[in-house]
Amino acid sequence: MAYNRILTIQDISCVGQCSLTVALPILSASGNETCILPSAVLSTHTGGFKNWHFRDLTDDFMKIKEHWQSEKIDFDAIYTGYLGSVKQVDMVINIINSNLKKADALIVVDPAMGDYGKLYSGFNNDFVHAMKNLVSKADIIIPNITEACMLTGKEFKEIYSPEYVSQIAKELILQGCKAVVITGVSYKKNELGVFVYDGKTEYYYPHEELDRKCSGTGDIFASAFVGAMMRGIDIIKSATIAENFTFESIKLTLEHPAHWYGVKFEPLLGNYIKQLNE
Ligand code: PXL
């Protein structure tokens, strides 16, 4: 069984079921070794809570990197999520270009910066510009449809055709990545799915649209996807497994309306592990 060492770089939102509190358990459940580089510590995520406490860890990045280098630590995959500033994005690029990355390591970037047509609170156009630079260094990028539009300078639309999405994916490949996985793609009412383009084949995997929008769904998908890829599963099957896991987790959360701030993925980790082993 493939067993790889993954480095994931994103924030710790202490409460809110997103970023590292999602990535660590899911990547560990995938059967891979998970190492973390926390970009910031927040008391909660920024999607609905107010007056959160935020500690930026940018100044610690290079010290952690240098220590790892002195210990000759390197990684089979680097997977990035929510990053708090342009400076952090630049530091991540520095890490990707260093010997912390094994020669054949997989670089996966989730350009977590917006949803539903809008940038997340605290981000601006300079951040989008920096993120464009980071995605050009990735093997696989996992934007949602909002982020895919921002990265290609396209207008965000509520209604669009398969050709529109195909065009965006092709433009993203031209920017430098090798494959694109776009989440939250919908061509029909009550239908939502994931679109995969690896530079040759296009694939769309839809399911019923659930009436629930909340933070962390992109992180659940991306973590489950990276875990599957690092078990040696191909990109289409990895995207399908991640989509099924995310969908079932949101469905479970719907039964608990008071759980507004995140997605109850933990009870379904066993199903995720089973799918990886099928
Ligand atoms: O990827 C979602 C996310 C991660 N981290 C923080 C966030 C959000 C979304 O709102 O606020 C801090």
mmCIF file of C-alpha atoms and ligand atoms in Angstrom:
data_model
loop_
_atom_site.group_PDB
_atom_site.id
_atom_site.type_symbol
_atom_site.label_atom_id
_atom_site.label_comp_id
_atom_site.label_asym_id
_atom_site.label_seq_id
_atom_site.Cartn_x
_atom_site.Cartn_y
_atom_site.Cartn_z
ATOM 1 C CA MET A 1 0.000 0.000 0.000
ATOM 2 C CA ALA A 2 1.310 3.456 -0.894
ATOM 3 C CA TYR A 3 2.346 5.386 2.217
ATOM 4 C CA ASN A 4 3.558 8.921 1.556
ATOM 5 C CA ARG A 5 4.632 11.930 3.582
ATOM 6 C CA ILE A 6 2.352 14.875 2.849
ATOM 7 C CA LEU A 7 3.003 18.457 3.951
ATOM 8 C CA THR A 8 -0.131 20.568 4.177
ATOM 9 C CA ILE A 9 0.157 24.340 4.586
ATOM 10 C CA GLN A 10 -2.950 26.178 5.798
ATOM 11 C CA ASP A 11 -4.326 27.900 8.887
ATOM 12 C CA ILE A 12 -5.583 26.454 12.142
ATOM 13 C CA SER A 13 -9.114 27.717 12.703
ATOM 14 C CA CYS A 14 -9.466 26.405 16.250
ATOM 15 C CA VAL A 15 -13.256 26.075 15.930
ATOM 16 C CA GLY A 16 -15.169 25.798 12.666
ATOM 17 C CA GLN A 17 -14.259 22.521 10.908
ATOM 18 C CA CYS A 18 -12.093 23.877 8.132
ATOM 19 C CA SER A 19 -8.452 24.042 7.057
ATOM 20 C CA LEU A 20 -6.117 22.030 9.337
ATOM 21 C CA THR A 21 -8.785 20.647 11.689
ATOM 22 C CA VAL A 22 -10.229 18.997 8.561
ATOM 23 C CA ALA A 23 -7.047 18.251 6.601
ATOM 24 C CA LEU A 24 -5.217 16.449 9.423
ATOM 25 C CA PRO A 25 -7.888 13.857 10.267
ATOM 26 C CA ILE A 26 -8.806 13.214 6.624
ATOM 27 C CA LEU A 27 -5.217 12.882 5.375
ATOM 28 C CA SER A 28 -4.386 10.623 8.325
ATOM 29 C CA ALA A 29 -7.486 8.509 7.590
ATOM 30 C CA SER A 30 -6.229 8.137 4.014
ATOM 31 C CA GLY A 31 -3.334 6.142 5.468
ATOM 32 C CA ASN A 32 -0.627 8.683 4.677
ATOM 33 C CA GLU A 33 1.768 10.491 7.022
ATOM 34 C CA THR A 34 0.616 14.076 7.517
ATOM 35 C CA CYS A 35 2.911 16.976 8.421
ATOM 36 C CA ILE A 36 1.629 20.506 8.894
ATOM 37 C CA LEU A 37 2.857 24.051 8.459
ATOM 38 C CA PRO A 38 0.238 26.299 10.099
ATOM 39 C CA SER A 39 -0.010 29.660 8.337
ATOM 40 C CA ALA A 40 -1.987 31.355 11.120
ATOM 41 C CA VAL A 41 -4.037 30.561 14.194
ATOM 42 C CA LEU A 42 -7.596 31.897 14.268
ATOM 43 C CA SER A 43 -10.044 31.429 17.115
ATOM 44 C CA THR A 44 -12.666 30.518 14.456
ATOM 45 C CA HIS A 45 -12.901 30.715 10.663
ATOM 46 C CA THR A 46 -14.074 33.978 9.108
ATOM 47 C CA GLY A 47 -17.239 32.650 7.466
ATOM 48 C CA GLY A 48 -20.004 33.737 9.824
ATOM 49 C CA PHE A 49 -18.260 34.276 13.163
ATOM 50 C CA LYS A 50 -17.408 37.843 14.208
ATOM 51 C CA ASN A 51 -14.405 39.484 15.933
ATOM 52 C CA TRP A 52 -12.173 36.442 15.567
ATOM 53 C CA HIS A 53 -8.681 36.444 17.085
ATOM 54 C CA PHE A 54 -5.941 36.074 14.422
ATOM 55 C CA ARG A 55 -2.247 35.324 14.924
ATOM 56 C CA ASP A 56 -0.153 35.444 11.787
ATOM 57 C CA LEU A 57 2.630 32.818 11.734
ATOM 58 C CA THR A 58 4.374 34.141 8.601
ATOM 59 C CA ASP A 59 7.537 35.016 10.539
ATOM 60 C CA ASP A 60 7.853 31.389 11.702
ATOM 61 C CA PHE A 61 7.683 29.908 8.187
ATOM 62 C CA MET A 62 11.358 30.294 7.268
ATOM 63 C CA LYS A 63 12.613 29.168 10.698
ATOM 64 C CA ILE A 64 10.540 25.975 10.412
ATOM 65 C CA LYS A 65 11.767 25.455 6.851
ATOM 66 C CA GLU A 66 15.422 25.874 7.856
ATOM 67 C CA HIS A 67 15.060 23.426 10.730
ATOM 68 C CA TRP A 68 13.474 20.823 8.446
ATOM 69 C CA GLN A 69 16.318 21.316 5.954
ATOM 70 C CA SER A 70 18.934 20.853 8.674
ATOM 71 C CA GLU A 71 17.165 17.559 9.578
ATOM 72 C CA LYS A 72 17.045 16.538 5.883
ATOM 73 C CA ILE A 73 13.262 16.208 5.954
ATOM 74 C CA ASP A 74 11.483 16.164 2.583
ATOM 75 C CA PHE A 75 7.969 15.508 1.286
ATOM 76 C CA ASP A 76 6.200 13.355 -1.319
ATOM 77 C CA ALA A 77 3.415 15.925 -1.650
ATOM 78 C CA ILE A 78 2.798 19.549 -0.723
ATOM 79 C CA TYR A 79 -0.844 20.576 -0.456
ATOM 80 C CA THR A 80 -1.775 24.175 0.299
ATOM 81 C CA GLY A 81 -5.097 25.623 1.435
ATOM 82 C CA TYR A 82 -6.140 28.935 2.981
ATOM 83 C CA LEU A 83 -3.160 31.327 3.175
ATOM 84 C CA GLY A 84 -3.527 34.597 5.037
ATOM 85 C CA SER A 85 -1.472 37.087 2.985
ATOM 86 C CA VAL A 86 0.516 37.771 -0.193
ATOM 87 C CA LYS A 87 3.728 37.325 1.830
ATOM 88 C CA GLN A 88 2.621 33.824 2.837
ATOM 89 C CA VAL A 89 1.852 32.873 -0.750
ATOM 90 C CA ASP A 90 5.382 34.005 -1.712
ATOM 91 C CA MET A 91 6.848 31.933 1.122
ATOM 92 C CA VAL A 92 4.927 28.876 -0.025
ATOM 93 C CA ILE A 93 6.457 29.350 -3.498
ATOM 94 C CA ASN A 94 9.873 29.519 -1.818
ATOM 95 C CA ILE A 95 9.134 26.190 -0.048
ATOM 96 C CA ILE A 96 7.903 24.542 -3.276
ATOM 97 C CA ASN A 97 11.151 25.601 -4.992
ATOM 98 C CA SER A 98 13.309 24.193 -2.177
ATOM 99 C CA ASN A 99 14.735 20.743 -1.422
ATOM 100 C CA LEU A 100 11.845 20.105 1.000
ATOM 101 C CA LYS A 101 10.009 18.952 -2.118
ATOM 102 C CA LYS A 102 11.178 15.546 -3.387
ATOM 103 C CA ALA A 103 12.029 15.637 -7.100
ATOM 104 C CA ASP A 104 8.802 13.804 -8.081
ATOM 105 C CA ALA A 105 6.580 15.281 -5.345
ATOM 106 C CA LEU A 106 2.977 16.191 -6.164
ATOM 107 C CA ILE A 107 2.089 19.867 -5.658
ATOM 108 C CA VAL A 108 -1.624 20.482 -5.059
ATOM 109 C CA VAL A 109 -2.969 24.012 -4.560
ATOM 110 C CA ASP A 110 -6.451 24.794 -3.331
ATOM 111 C CA PRO A 111 -6.590 28.545 -4.061
ATOM 112 C CA ALA A 112 -8.931 29.091 -1.107
ATOM 113 C CA MET A 113 -9.914 32.748 -1.443
ATOM 114 C CA GLY A 114 -13.607 32.997 -2.287
ATOM 115 C CA ASP A 115 -16.999 31.456 -2.905
ATOM 116 C CA TYR A 116 -20.434 32.342 -4.280
ATOM 117 C CA GLY A 117 -18.893 34.979 -6.585
ATOM 118 C CA LYS A 118 -17.071 36.882 -3.822
ATOM 119 C CA LEU A 119 -13.624 37.014 -2.232
ATOM 120 C CA TYR A 120 -13.469 35.890 1.403
ATOM 121 C CA SER A 121 -13.322 38.666 3.985
ATOM 122 C CA GLY A 122 -9.808 40.163 4.179
ATOM 123 C CA PHE A 123 -8.663 39.338 0.603
ATOM 124 C CA ASN A 124 -8.149 41.736 -2.322
ATOM 125 C CA ASN A 125 -6.895 41.798 -5.930
ATOM 126 C CA ASP A 126 -3.231 41.703 -4.864
ATOM 127 C CA PHE A 127 -3.948 38.357 -3.224
ATOM 128 C CA VAL A 128 -5.611 37.032 -6.391
ATOM 129 C CA HIS A 129 -2.531 38.112 -8.349
ATOM 130 C CA ALA A 130 -0.197 36.304 -5.895
ATOM 131 C CA MET A 131 -2.397 33.193 -6.034
ATOM 132 C CA LYS A 132 -2.162 33.190 -9.855
ATOM 133 C CA ASN A 133 1.587 32.900 -9.432
ATOM 134 C CA LEU A 134 1.249 29.988 -6.965
ATOM 135 C CA VAL A 135 -1.234 28.009 -9.105
ATOM 136 C CA SER A 136 1.157 28.256 -12.061
ATOM 137 C CA LYS A 137 3.675 26.192 -10.001
ATOM 138 C CA ALA A 138 1.173 23.433 -9.099
ATOM 139 C CA ASP A 139 0.617 19.998 -10.619
ATOM 140 C CA ILE A 140 -3.064 19.997 -9.683
ATOM 141 C CA ILE A 141 -5.252 22.922 -8.622
ATOM 142 C CA ILE A 142 -8.633 22.626 -6.919
ATOM 143 C CA PRO A 143 -10.540 25.909 -7.292
ATOM 144 C CA ASN A 144 -14.271 26.200 -6.826
ATOM 145 C CA ILE A 145 -16.073 27.848 -9.740
ATOM 146 C CA THR A 146 -15.745 31.317 -8.120
ATOM 147 C CA GLU A 147 -11.976 30.937 -7.680
ATOM 148 C CA ALA A 148 -11.598 29.498 -11.205
ATOM 149 C CA CYS A 149 -13.285 32.661 -12.577
ATOM 150 C CA MET A 150 -11.049 34.917 -10.446
ATOM 151 C CA LEU A 151 -7.877 33.125 -11.579
ATOM 152 C CA THR A 152 -8.800 33.510 -15.253
ATOM 153 C CA GLY A 153 -10.271 37.023 -14.965
ATOM 154 C CA LYS A 154 -13.680 35.720 -16.079
ATOM 155 C CA GLU A 155 -16.950 37.183 -14.920
ATOM 156 C CA PHE A 156 -18.655 34.971 -12.298
ATOM 157 C CA LYS A 157 -21.990 33.724 -13.642
ATOM 158 C CA GLU A 158 -24.854 31.952 -11.878
ATOM 159 C CA ILE A 159 -25.751 30.176 -15.126
ATOM 160 C CA TYR A 160 -23.152 28.864 -17.567
ATOM 161 C CA SER A 161 -22.574 26.083 -20.074
ATOM 162 C CA PRO A 162 -20.181 23.087 -20.105
ATOM 163 C CA GLU A 163 -18.233 24.962 -22.818
ATOM 164 C CA TYR A 164 -17.681 27.889 -20.417
ATOM 165 C CA VAL A 165 -16.201 25.580 -17.756
ATOM 166 C CA SER A 166 -14.133 23.708 -20.332
ATOM 167 C CA GLN A 167 -12.709 27.030 -21.571
ATOM 168 C CA ILE A 168 -11.814 28.124 -18.014
ATOM 169 C CA ALA A 169 -10.092 24.783 -17.332
ATOM 170 C CA LYS A 170 -8.074 25.066 -20.560
ATOM 171 C CA GLU A 171 -6.983 28.612 -19.637
ATOM 172 C CA LEU A 172 -5.899 27.407 -16.197
ATOM 173 C CA ILE A 173 -3.733 24.690 -17.787
ATOM 174 C CA LEU A 174 -2.166 27.342 -20.032
ATOM 175 C CA GLN A 175 -1.215 29.222 -16.847
ATOM 176 C CA GLY A 176 1.086 26.317 -15.922
ATOM 177 C CA CYS A 177 -0.641 23.611 -13.847
ATOM 178 C CA LYS A 178 -1.005 20.065 -15.244
ATOM 179 C CA ALA A 179 -4.567 19.276 -14.137
ATOM 180 C CA VAL A 180 -7.601 21.181 -12.887
ATOM 181 C CA VAL A 181 -10.327 19.969 -10.543
ATOM 182 C CA ILE A 182 -13.170 22.508 -10.302
ATOM 183 C CA THR A 183 -15.720 22.039 -7.504
ATOM 184 C CA GLY A 184 -19.273 23.371 -7.240
ATOM 185 C CA VAL A 185 -19.993 23.130 -10.979
ATOM 186 C CA SER A 186 -23.675 23.148 -11.933
ATOM 187 C CA TYR A 187 -25.302 23.036 -15.387
ATOM 188 C CA LYS A 188 -28.816 22.187 -14.227
ATOM 189 C CA LYS A 189 -31.110 23.230 -11.411
ATOM 190 C CA ASN A 190 -30.757 20.925 -8.361
ATOM 191 C CA GLU A 191 -27.507 19.437 -9.672
ATOM 192 C CA LEU A 192 -23.940 20.137 -8.553
ATOM 193 C CA GLY A 193 -20.683 18.340 -9.198
ATOM 194 C CA VAL A 194 -16.970 18.234 -9.756
ATOM 195 C CA PHE A 195 -15.255 18.809 -13.110
ATOM 196 C CA VAL A 196 -11.844 17.295 -13.866
ATOM 197 C CA TYR A 197 -9.517 18.157 -16.749
ATOM 198 C CA ASP A 198 -6.040 16.643 -16.946
ATOM 199 C CA GLY A 199 -5.030 18.322 -20.195
ATOM 200 C CA LYS A 200 -6.518 15.455 -22.260
ATOM 201 C CA THR A 201 -9.755 14.158 -20.785
ATOM 202 C CA GLU A 202 -12.698 16.115 -19.386
ATOM 203 C CA TYR A 203 -14.883 14.433 -16.768
ATOM 204 C CA TYR A 204 -17.943 15.674 -14.883
ATOM 205 C CA TYR A 205 -19.378 13.899 -11.850
ATOM 206 C CA PRO A 206 -22.674 15.467 -10.697
ATOM 207 C CA HIS A 207 -25.019 14.713 -7.828
ATOM 208 C CA GLU A 208 -28.135 16.235 -6.307
ATOM 209 C CA GLU A 209 -27.626 19.808 -5.009
ATOM 210 C CA LEU A 210 -28.131 20.041 -1.252
ATOM 211 C CA ASP A 211 -29.596 23.148 0.311
ATOM 212 C CA ARG A 212 -26.611 23.935 2.491
ATOM 213 C CA LYS A 213 -23.776 26.437 2.077
ATOM 214 C CA CYS A 214 -21.045 26.448 4.696
ATOM 215 C CA SER A 215 -17.336 26.915 5.262
ATOM 216 C CA GLY A 216 -14.967 23.991 5.003
ATOM 217 C CA THR A 217 -16.636 21.963 2.248
ATOM 218 C CA GLY A 218 -13.788 22.824 -0.158
ATOM 219 C CA ASP A 219 -11.252 21.752 2.472
ATOM 220 C CA ILE A 220 -13.014 18.427 3.020
ATOM 221 C CA PHE A 221 -13.055 17.779 -0.726
ATOM 222 C CA ALA A 222 -9.416 18.831 -1.261
ATOM 223 C CA SER A 223 -8.102 16.813 1.701
ATOM 224 C CA ALA A 224 -10.021 13.674 0.683
ATOM 225 C CA PHE A 225 -8.810 14.144 -2.897
ATOM 226 C CA VAL A 226 -5.127 14.564 -1.935
ATOM 227 C CA GLY A 227 -5.335 11.575 0.429
ATOM 228 C CA ALA A 228 -6.695 9.396 -2.387
ATOM 229 C CA MET A 229 -4.109 10.613 -4.921
ATOM 230 C CA MET A 230 -1.295 9.837 -2.486
ATOM 231 C CA ARG A 231 -2.647 6.302 -2.119
ATOM 232 C CA GLY A 232 -1.909 5.935 -5.829
ATOM 233 C CA ILE A 233 -5.527 6.290 -7.008
ATOM 234 C CA ASP A 234 -6.003 8.049 -10.379
ATOM 235 C CA ILE A 235 -7.257 11.630 -10.589
ATOM 236 C CA ILE A 236 -10.812 10.812 -11.755
ATOM 237 C CA LYS A 237 -11.421 8.160 -9.109
ATOM 238 C CA SER A 238 -9.826 10.399 -6.448
ATOM 239 C CA ALA A 239 -12.194 13.245 -7.400
ATOM 240 C CA THR A 240 -15.181 10.860 -7.330
ATOM 241 C CA ILE A 241 -14.252 9.495 -3.893
ATOM 242 C CA ALA A 242 -13.735 13.033 -2.544
ATOM 243 C CA GLU A 243 -17.054 14.229 -4.027
ATOM 244 C CA ASN A 244 -18.982 11.270 -2.531
ATOM 245 C CA PHE A 245 -17.418 11.850 0.895
ATOM 246 C CA THR A 246 -18.146 15.611 0.814
ATOM 247 C CA PHE A 247 -21.726 15.090 -0.419
ATOM 248 C CA GLU A 248 -22.546 12.462 2.237
ATOM 249 C CA SER A 249 -21.014 14.663 4.957
ATOM 250 C CA ILE A 250 -23.132 17.687 3.950
ATOM 251 C CA LYS A 251 -26.222 15.445 3.805
ATOM 252 C CA LEU A 252 -25.569 14.281 7.347
ATOM 253 C CA THR A 253 -25.098 17.892 8.505
ATOM 254 C CA LEU A 254 -28.505 18.853 7.044
ATOM 255 C CA GLU A 255 -30.116 16.772 9.805
ATOM 256 C CA HIS A 256 -28.606 19.180 12.353
ATOM 257 C CA PRO A 257 -29.578 22.784 11.457
ATOM 258 C CA ALA A 258 -27.851 24.183 14.582
ATOM 259 C CA HIS A 259 -24.542 22.952 13.166
ATOM 260 C CA TRP A 260 -24.295 25.974 10.795
ATOM 261 C CA TYR A 261 -20.553 26.665 10.933
ATOM 262 C CA GLY A 262 -19.114 23.490 9.404
ATOM 263 C CA VAL A 263 -19.691 20.015 8.034
ATOM 264 C CA LYS A 264 -20.011 16.832 10.106
ATOM 265 C CA PHE A 265 -17.515 14.713 8.220
ATOM 266 C CA GLU A 266 -16.112 12.707 11.149
ATOM 267 C CA PRO A 267 -18.831 9.989 11.336
ATOM 268 C CA LEU A 268 -18.205 9.226 7.630
ATOM 269 C CA LEU A 269 -14.427 8.786 7.765
ATOM 270 C CA GLY A 270 -14.965 5.004 7.879
ATOM 271 C CA ASN A 271 -16.824 5.130 4.518
ATOM 272 C CA TYR A 272 -13.978 7.213 3.038
ATOM 273 C CA ILE A 273 -11.405 4.634 4.145
ATOM 274 C CA LYS A 274 -13.562 1.828 2.662
ATOM 275 C CA GLN A 275 -13.755 3.635 -0.704
ATOM 276 C CA LEU A 276 -9.978 4.038 -0.751
ATOM 277 C CA ASN A 277 -9.554 0.311 -0.226
ATOM 278 C CA GLU A 278 -12.078 -0.842 -2.872
HETATM 279 O O1 PXL B 1 -11.167 27.270 3.357
HETATM 280 C C1 PXL B 1 -12.077 27.821 4.191
HETATM 281 C C2 PXL B 1 -11.478 28.702 5.236
HETATM 282 C C3 PXL B 1 -10.277 28.379 5.837
HETATM 283 N N1 PXL B 1 -9.710 29.155 6.783
HETATM 284 C C4 PXL B 1 -10.317 30.286 7.185
HETATM 285 C C5 PXL B 1 -11.532 30.672 6.614
HETATM 286 C C6 PXL B 1 -12.126 29.857 5.614
HETATM 287 C C7 PXL B 1 -13.391 30.241 5.004
HETATM 288 O O2 PXL B 1 -14.073 31.134 5.393
HETATM 289 O O3 PXL B 1 -12.129 31.773 7.035
HETATM 290 C C8 PXL B 1 -9.677 31.132 8.240
#
